[in-house]
Coordinates of C-alpha atoms in Angstrom, one line a residue:
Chain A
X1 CA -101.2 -19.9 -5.3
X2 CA -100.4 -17.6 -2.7
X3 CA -97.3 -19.4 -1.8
X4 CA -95.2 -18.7 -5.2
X5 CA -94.5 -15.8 -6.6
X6 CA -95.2 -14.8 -10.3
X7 CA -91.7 -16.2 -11.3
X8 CA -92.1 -19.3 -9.6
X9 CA -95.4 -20.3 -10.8
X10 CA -94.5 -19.6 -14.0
X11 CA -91.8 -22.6 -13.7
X12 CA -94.8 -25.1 -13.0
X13 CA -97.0 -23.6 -15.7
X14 CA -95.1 -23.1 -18.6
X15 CA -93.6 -26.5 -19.2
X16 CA -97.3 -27.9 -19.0
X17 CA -98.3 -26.3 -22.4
X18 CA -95.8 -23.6 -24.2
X19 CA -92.5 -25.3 -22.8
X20 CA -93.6 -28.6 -23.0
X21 CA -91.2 -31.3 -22.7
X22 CA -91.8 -33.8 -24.9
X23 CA -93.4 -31.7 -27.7
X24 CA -91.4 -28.3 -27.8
X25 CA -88.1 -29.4 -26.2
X26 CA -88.5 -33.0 -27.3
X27 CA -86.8 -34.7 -24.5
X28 CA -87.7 -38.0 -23.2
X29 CA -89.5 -39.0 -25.6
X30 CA -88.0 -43.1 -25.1
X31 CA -90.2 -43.8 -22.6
X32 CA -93.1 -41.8 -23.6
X33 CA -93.9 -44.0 -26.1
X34 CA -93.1 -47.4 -25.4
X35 CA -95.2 -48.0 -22.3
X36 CA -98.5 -45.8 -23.3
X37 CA -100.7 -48.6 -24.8
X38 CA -102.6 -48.6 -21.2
X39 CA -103.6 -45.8 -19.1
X40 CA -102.4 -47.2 -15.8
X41 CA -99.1 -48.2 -16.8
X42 CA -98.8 -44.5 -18.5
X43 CA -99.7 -42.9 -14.6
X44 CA -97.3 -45.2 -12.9
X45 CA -94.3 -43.9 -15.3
X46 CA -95.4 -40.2 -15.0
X47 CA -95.7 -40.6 -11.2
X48 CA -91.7 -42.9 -11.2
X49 CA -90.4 -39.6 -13.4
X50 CA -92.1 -37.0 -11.1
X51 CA -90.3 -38.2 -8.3
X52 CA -86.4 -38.7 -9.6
X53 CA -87.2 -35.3 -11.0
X54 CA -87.9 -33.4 -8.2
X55 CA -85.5 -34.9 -5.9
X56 CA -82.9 -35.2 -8.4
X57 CA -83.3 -31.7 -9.5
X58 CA -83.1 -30.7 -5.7
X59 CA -80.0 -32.9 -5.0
X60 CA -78.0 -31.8 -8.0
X61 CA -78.8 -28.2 -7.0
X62 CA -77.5 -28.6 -3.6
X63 CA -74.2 -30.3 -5.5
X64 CA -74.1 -27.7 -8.1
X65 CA -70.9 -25.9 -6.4
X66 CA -69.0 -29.3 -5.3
X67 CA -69.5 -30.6 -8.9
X68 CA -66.0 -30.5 -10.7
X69 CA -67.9 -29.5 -14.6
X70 CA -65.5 -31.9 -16.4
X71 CA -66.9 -35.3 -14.6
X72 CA -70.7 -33.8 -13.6
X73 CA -72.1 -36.3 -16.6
X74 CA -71.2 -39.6 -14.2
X75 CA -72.3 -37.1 -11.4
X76 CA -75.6 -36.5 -12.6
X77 CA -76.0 -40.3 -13.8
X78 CA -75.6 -41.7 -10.5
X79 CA -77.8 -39.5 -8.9
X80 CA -80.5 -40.7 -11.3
X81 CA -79.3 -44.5 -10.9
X82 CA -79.9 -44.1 -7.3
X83 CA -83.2 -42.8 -7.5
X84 CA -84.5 -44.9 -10.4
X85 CA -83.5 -48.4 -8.2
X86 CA -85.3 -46.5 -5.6
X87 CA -88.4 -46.7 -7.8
X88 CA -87.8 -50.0 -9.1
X89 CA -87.7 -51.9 -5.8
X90 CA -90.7 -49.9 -4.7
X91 CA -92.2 -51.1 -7.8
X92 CA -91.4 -54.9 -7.7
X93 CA -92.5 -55.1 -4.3
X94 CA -95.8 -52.9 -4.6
X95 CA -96.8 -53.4 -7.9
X96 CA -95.0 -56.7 -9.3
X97 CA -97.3 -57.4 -12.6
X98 CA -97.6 -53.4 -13.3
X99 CA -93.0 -53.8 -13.3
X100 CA -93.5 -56.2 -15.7
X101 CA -95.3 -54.4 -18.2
X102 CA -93.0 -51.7 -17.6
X103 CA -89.7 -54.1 -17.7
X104 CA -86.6 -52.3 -18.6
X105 CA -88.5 -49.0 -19.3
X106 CA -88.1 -48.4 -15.4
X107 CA -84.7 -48.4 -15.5
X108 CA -84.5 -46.3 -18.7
X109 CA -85.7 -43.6 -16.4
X110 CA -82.0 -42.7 -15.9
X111 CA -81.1 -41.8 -19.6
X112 CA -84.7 -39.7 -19.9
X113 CA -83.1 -37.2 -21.4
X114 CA -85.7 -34.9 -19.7
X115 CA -83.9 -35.5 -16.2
X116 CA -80.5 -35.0 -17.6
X117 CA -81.7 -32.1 -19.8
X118 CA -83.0 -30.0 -16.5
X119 CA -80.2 -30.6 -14.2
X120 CA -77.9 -29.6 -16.9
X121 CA -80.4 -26.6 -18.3
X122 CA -81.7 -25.6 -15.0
X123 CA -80.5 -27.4 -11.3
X124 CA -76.8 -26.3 -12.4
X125 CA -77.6 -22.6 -12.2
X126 CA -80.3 -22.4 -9.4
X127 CA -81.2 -23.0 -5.6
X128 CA -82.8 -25.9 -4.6
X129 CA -86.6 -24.5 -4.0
X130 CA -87.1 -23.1 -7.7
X131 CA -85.0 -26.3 -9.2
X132 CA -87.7 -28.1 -7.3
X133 CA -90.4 -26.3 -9.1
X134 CA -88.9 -26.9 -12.3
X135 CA -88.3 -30.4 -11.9
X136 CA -92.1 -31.1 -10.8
X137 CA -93.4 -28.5 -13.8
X138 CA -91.5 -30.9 -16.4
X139 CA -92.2 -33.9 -14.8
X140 CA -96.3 -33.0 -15.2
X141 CA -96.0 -31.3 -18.4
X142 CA -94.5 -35.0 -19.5
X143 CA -97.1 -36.8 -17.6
X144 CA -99.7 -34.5 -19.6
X145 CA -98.7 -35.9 -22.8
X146 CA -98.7 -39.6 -21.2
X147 CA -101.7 -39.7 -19.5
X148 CA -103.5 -38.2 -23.0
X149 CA -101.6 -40.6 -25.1
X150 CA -102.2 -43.4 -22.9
X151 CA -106.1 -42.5 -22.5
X152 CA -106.9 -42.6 -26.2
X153 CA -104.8 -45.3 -26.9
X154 CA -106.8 -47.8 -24.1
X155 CA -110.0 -46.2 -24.8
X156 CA -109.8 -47.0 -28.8
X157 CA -107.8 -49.8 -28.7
X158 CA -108.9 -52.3 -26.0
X159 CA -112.1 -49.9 -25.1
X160 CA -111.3 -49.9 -21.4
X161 CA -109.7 -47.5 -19.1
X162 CA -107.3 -48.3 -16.1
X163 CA -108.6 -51.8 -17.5
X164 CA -112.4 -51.0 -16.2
X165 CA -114.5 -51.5 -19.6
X166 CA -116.5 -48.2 -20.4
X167 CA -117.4 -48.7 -23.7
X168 CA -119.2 -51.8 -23.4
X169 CA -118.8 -55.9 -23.8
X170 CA -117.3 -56.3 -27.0
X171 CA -118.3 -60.2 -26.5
X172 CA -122.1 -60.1 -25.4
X173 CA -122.3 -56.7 -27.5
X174 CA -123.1 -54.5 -24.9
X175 CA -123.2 -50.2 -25.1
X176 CA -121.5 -49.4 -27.8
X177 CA -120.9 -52.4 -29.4
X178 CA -124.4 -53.1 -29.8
X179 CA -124.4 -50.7 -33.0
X180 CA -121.3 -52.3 -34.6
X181 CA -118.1 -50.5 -33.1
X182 CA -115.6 -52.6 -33.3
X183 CA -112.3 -51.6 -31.1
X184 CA -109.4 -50.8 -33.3
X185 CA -106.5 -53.2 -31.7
X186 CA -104.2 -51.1 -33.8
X187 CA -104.0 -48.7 -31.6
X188 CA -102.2 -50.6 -29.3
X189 CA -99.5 -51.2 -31.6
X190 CA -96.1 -49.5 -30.6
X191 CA -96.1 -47.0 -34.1
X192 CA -99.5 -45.5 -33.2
X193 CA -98.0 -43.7 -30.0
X194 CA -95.5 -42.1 -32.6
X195 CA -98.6 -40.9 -34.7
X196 CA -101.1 -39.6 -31.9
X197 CA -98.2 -38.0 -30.2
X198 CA -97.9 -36.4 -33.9
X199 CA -101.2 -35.1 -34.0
X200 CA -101.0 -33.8 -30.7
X201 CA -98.0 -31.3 -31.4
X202 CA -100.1 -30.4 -35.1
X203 CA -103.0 -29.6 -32.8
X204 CA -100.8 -27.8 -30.2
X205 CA -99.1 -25.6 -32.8
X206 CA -102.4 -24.7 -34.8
X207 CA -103.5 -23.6 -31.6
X208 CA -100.5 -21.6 -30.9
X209 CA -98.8 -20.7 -34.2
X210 CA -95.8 -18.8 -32.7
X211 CA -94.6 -22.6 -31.8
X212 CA -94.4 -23.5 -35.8
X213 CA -90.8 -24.1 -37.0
X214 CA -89.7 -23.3 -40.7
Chain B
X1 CA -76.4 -69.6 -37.3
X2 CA -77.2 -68.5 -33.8
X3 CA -75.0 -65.6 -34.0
X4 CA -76.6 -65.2 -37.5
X5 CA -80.0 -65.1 -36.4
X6 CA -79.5 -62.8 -33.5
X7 CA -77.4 -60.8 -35.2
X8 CA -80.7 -59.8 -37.9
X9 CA -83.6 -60.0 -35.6
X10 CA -81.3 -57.2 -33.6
X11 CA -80.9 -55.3 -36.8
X12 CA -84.8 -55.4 -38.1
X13 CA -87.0 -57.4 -35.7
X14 CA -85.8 -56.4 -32.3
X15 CA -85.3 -52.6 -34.2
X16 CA -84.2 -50.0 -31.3
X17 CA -85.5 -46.9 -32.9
X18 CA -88.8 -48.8 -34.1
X19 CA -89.7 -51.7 -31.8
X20 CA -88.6 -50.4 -28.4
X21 CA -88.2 -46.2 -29.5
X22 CA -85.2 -46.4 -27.8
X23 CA -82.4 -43.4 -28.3
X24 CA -85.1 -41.6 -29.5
X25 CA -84.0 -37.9 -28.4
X26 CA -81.1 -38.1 -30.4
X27 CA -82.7 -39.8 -33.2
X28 CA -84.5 -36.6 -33.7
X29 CA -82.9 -34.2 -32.9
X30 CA -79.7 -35.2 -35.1
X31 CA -81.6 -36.2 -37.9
X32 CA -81.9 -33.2 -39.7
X33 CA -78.9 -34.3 -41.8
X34 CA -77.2 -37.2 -43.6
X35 CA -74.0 -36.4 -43.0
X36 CA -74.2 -35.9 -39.0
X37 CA -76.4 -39.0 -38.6
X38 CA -73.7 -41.2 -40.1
X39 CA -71.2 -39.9 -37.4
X40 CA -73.7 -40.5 -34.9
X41 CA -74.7 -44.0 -35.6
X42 CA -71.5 -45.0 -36.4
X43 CA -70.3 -43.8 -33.0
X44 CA -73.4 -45.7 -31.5
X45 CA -72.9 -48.8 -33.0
X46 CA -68.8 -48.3 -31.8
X47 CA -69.9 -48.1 -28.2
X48 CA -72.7 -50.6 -28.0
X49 CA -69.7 -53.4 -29.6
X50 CA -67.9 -52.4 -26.3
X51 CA -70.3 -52.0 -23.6
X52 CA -72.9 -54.4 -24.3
X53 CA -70.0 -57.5 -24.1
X54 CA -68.5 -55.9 -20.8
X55 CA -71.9 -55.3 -19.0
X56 CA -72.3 -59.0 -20.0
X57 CA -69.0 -59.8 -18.2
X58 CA -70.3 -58.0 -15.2
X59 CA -73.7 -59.0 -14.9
X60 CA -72.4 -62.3 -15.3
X61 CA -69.5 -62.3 -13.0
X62 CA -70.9 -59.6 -10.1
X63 CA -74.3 -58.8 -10.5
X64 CA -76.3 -62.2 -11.0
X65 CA -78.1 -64.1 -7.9
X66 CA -74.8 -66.4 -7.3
X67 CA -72.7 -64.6 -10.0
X68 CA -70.4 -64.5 -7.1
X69 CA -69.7 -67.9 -6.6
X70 CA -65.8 -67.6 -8.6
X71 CA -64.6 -65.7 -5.1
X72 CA -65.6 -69.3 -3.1
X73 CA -68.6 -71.1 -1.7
X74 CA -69.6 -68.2 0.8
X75 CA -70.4 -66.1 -1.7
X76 CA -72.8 -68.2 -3.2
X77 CA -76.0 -66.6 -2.1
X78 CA -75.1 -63.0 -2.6
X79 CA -77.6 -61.5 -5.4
X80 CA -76.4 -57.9 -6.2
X81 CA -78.6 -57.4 -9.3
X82 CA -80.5 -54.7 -7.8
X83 CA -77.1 -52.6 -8.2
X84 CA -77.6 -53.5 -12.1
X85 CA -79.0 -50.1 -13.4
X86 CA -76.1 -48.0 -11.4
X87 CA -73.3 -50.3 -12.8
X88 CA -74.5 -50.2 -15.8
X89 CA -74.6 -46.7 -16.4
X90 CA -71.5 -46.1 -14.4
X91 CA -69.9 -48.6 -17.3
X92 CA -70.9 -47.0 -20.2
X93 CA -70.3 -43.3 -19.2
X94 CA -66.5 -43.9 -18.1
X95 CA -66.3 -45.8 -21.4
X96 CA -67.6 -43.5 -23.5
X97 CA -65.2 -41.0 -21.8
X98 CA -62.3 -43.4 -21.8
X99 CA -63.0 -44.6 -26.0
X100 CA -63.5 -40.5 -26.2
X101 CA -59.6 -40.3 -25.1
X102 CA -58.2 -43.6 -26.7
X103 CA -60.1 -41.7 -30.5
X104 CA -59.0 -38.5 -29.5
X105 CA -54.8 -39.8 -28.8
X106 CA -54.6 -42.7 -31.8
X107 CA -56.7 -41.2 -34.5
X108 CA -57.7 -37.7 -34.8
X109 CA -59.4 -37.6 -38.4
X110 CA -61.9 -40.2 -36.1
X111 CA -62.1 -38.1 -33.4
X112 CA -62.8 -35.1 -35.5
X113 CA -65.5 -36.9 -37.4
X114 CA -67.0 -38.9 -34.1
X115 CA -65.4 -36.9 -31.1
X116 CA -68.5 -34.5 -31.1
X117 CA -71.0 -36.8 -31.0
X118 CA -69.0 -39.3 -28.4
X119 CA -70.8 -37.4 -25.0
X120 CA -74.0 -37.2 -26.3
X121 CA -74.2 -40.9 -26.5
X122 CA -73.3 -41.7 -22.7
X123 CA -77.5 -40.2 -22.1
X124 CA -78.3 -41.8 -25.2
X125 CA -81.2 -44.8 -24.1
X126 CA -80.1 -47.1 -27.1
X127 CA -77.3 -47.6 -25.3
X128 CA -78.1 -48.4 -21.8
X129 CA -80.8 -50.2 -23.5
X130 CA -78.7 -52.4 -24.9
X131 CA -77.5 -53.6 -22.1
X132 CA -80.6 -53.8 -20.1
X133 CA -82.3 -55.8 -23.3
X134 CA -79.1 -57.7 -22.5
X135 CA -79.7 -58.9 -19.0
X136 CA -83.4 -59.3 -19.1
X137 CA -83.5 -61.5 -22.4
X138 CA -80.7 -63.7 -21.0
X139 CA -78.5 -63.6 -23.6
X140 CA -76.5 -66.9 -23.3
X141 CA -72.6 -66.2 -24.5
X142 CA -70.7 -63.4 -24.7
X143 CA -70.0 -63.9 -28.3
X144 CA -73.7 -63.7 -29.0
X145 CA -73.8 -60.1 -26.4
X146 CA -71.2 -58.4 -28.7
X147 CA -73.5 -59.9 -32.1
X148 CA -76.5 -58.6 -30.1
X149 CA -74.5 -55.0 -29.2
X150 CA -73.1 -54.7 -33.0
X151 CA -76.5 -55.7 -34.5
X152 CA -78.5 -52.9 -32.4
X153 CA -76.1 -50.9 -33.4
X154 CA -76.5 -51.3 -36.7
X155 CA -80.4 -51.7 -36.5
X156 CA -80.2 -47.5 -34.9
X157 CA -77.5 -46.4 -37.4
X158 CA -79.9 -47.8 -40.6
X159 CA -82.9 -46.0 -38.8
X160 CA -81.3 -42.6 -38.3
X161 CA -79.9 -42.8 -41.6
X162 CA -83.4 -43.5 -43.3
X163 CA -85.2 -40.6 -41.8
X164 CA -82.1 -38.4 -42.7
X165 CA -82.6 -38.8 -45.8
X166 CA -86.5 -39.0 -45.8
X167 CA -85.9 -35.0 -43.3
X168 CA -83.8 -34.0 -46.6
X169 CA -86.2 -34.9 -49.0
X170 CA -89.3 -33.4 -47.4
X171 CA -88.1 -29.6 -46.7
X172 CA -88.9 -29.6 -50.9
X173 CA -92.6 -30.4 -50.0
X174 CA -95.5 -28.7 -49.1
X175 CA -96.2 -30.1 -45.3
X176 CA -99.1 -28.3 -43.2
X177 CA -97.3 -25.5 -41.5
X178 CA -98.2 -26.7 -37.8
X179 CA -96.6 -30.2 -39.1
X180 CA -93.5 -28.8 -40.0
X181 CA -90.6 -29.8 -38.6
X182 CA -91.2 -32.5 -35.5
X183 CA -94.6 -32.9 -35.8
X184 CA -94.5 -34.4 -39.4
X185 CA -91.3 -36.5 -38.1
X186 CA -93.0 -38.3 -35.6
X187 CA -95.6 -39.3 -37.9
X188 CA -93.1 -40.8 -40.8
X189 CA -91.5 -42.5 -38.0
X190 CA -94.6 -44.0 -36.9
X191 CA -95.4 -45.6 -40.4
X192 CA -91.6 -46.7 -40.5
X193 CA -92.3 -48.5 -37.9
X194 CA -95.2 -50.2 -39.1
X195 CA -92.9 -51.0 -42.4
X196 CA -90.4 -53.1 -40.1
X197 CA -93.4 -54.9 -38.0
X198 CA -93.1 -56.7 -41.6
X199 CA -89.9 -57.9 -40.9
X200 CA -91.7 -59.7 -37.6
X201 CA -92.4 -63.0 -39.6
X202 CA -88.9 -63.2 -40.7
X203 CA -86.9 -65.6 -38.5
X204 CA -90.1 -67.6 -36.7
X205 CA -90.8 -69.3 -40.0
X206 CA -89.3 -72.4 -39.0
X207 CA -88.5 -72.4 -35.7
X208 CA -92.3 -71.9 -34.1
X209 CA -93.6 -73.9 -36.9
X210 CA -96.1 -76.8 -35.1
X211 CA -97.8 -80.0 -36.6
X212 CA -100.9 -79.8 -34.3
X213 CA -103.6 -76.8 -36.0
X214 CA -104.8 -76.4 -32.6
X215 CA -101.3 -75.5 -31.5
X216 CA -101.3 -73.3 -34.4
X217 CA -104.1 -71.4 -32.5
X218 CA -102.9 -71.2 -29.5
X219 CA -99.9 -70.0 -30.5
X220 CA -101.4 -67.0 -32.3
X221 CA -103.5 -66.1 -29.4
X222 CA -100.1 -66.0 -27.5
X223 CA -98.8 -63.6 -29.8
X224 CA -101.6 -61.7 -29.3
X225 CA -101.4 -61.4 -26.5
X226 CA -98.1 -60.3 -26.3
X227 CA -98.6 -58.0 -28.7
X228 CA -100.9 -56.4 -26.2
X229 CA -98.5 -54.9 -24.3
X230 CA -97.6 -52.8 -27.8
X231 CA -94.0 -54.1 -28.5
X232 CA -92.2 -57.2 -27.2
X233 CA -89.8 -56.3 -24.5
X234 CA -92.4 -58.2 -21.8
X235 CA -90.2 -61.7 -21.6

């Protein structure tokens, strides 16, 4: 890391556990949920959010002087539209099926509440290098929380992962399924994203019991 | 009975806060009281009535493949929907500003007791969800859009409201300390949510009902299938 400074890695490094996004500052948490039932479609929105994050939060910050404060809301939302229909027609005409899956959860990009949370908290009051840093620090620290959401939730739920079974052949009882398991299909119901992301912020703050609110 | 039926499968089936998790930001982080979650959702279901009708109107009228048709035949082949999610939001945050003014001029008792929460909704996702739920199920009229906007308005207002109350109640009890707080909120929402999956059977009773058991079948293995994907926003 010889190319940032103490300061500036500390803006990729902090939101990824202490800071995190979705867990401590509880933003975005829309999208986080709604698309995690499989792994890939949990990469693909981690990889859409990095992007309008960084170059939004690099944009706004080159703005930030220009911006007259009472209108910067509808500022900052078109800046996001634009990106997000970036994404989307990349999307449709890349990966069709995977846009699918994702239908209007794509588009719901623009009100993440991470993106408008950063520009507002952060690309307002900073240059455009260390904005940039911030906005790819929250983006990961939210594609953290995805990509574990999403893995447990494929893995016990349709025992595959990026839809490659690893588990076994549930149907000619193969690996695991030789001694009985059985995959648990409720896992892939919407409500158990809400509960596993619920153990992961129990397991973050017994780890880390300055985080624990009264 | 259309509007009807709509109007309840966007208040319990079709739940924002529990069948998509949309608005969720605000949902908990405005929860913590009764009193400020009724503002809220009353403000939410206020805007979605108005912008989910107009973003019909526009969709309809501007951003559809041929929506143009109206100005004359030239027009015709014009498809402007990928400019959908820009107009949309652009919509709903110079509306939320503008019904922020109208409250603000005509009724300041509203304004005092909605005014504060009006900017917060404009990044809320319930609303721009609304809209996009809108346009991709193909809602028909734009009678049934503002039933569709009201209902989903209502269906976020009741949620908020319910874990209000449940946030109240719980402070009294003993909750692991590394629970406290968000941790043990995401985890009553989750088994709310499985509480309104109940409400999933209520309107397909006799609408999806076939003759032919092997129909019967295939129709369940559609479902789950559908159900796959974890909630029902793939049509």
């Amino acid at each position: 890391m010889g190319l940032l400074s103490k300061k500036d890695a500390a803006l990729i490094k902090d939101p990824l556990a202490d800071n995190n996004p979705i867990t401590i500052q509880v933003l975005g948490i829309c999208s986080a949920l709604a698309i995690t039932a499989e792994l890939e479609a949990s990469i693909v929105m981690s990889i859409s959010v990095l992007f309008v994050l960084g170059v939004g939060n690099v944009v706004i910050s080159l703005m930030r002087n220009i911006i007259p404060s009472k209108i910067r809301i509808i500022v900052q939302l078109i800046v996001v539209a634009t990106l997000v229909i970036i994404v989307d027609l990349v999307l449709k005409a890349f990966a069709y099926e995977l846009s699918k899956t994702l239908s209007v959860f794509v588009g719901l990009i623009i009100t993440n509440c991470i993106i408008m949370g950063r520009f507002e908290a952060f690309a307002l009051g900073n240059g455009p290098w260390r904005s940039f840093l911030d906005g790819i620090g929250n983006a990961l620290g939210y594609a953290v929380i995805l990509i574990i959401v999403g893995f447990f939730r494929e893995l016990l739920g349709s025992g595959t992962l990026l839809g490659i079974p690893v588990l076994g052949d549930p149907i000619e009882k193969t690996g695991l399924y030789a001694f009985g398991y059985e995959n648990n299909g409720f896992m892939l119901l919407s409500p158990m994203a809400l509960i596993v992301v619920g153990i992961i912020i129990w397991v973050q703050r017994t780890r880390n019991k300055t985080l624990i609110e009264d | 009975m259309e509007h009807i039926e709509l109007f309840f499968k966007s208040i319990f089936i079709d739940n924002m806060v529990f069948a998509t998790f949309l608005g969720m930001c605000s949902y908990l982080a405005v929860s913590k009281k009764v009193s400020t979650a009724v503002g809220l959702g009353a403000a939410v279901i206020f805007v979605l009535a108005i912008t989910v009708p107009l973003n019909w109107l526009l969709d309809q009228y501007i951003l559809q493949p041929g929506a143009l048709s109206w100005m004359g035949p030239e027009y015709a082949d014009y498809d402007l929907s990928f400019l959908s999610f820009i107009m949309f939001i652009a919509t709903i945050a110079t509306m939320v500003q503008l019904v922020e003014i109208v409250v603000e001029k005509f009724s300041p008792s509203l304004y005092n007791s909605l005014g504060i929460f009006l900017p917060l909704i404009a990044v809320n996702c319930a609303i721009l969800g609304g809209s996009l739920f809108m346009q991709s199920r193909e809602i028909a009229t734009l009678g049934l859009a503002t039933t569709y906007g009201i209902g989903s308005g209502i269906g976020w207002f009741l949620a908020i409201l319910a874990i209000a109350a449940i946030r109240e109640k719980i402070r009294y009890s003993n909750v692991p300390p590394a629970l406290r707080g968000l941790g043990i909120t995401f985890i009553i929402t989750g088994l709310m949510a499985i509480g309104f999956m109940s409400f999933g059977g209520m309107l397909t009773g006799g609408e999806e009902e076939s003759t032919n058991p092997q129909e019967e079948v295939q129709q369940l293995q559609n479902e789950e299938e559908n159900n796959e994907f974890g909630d029902n926003t793939t049509n």
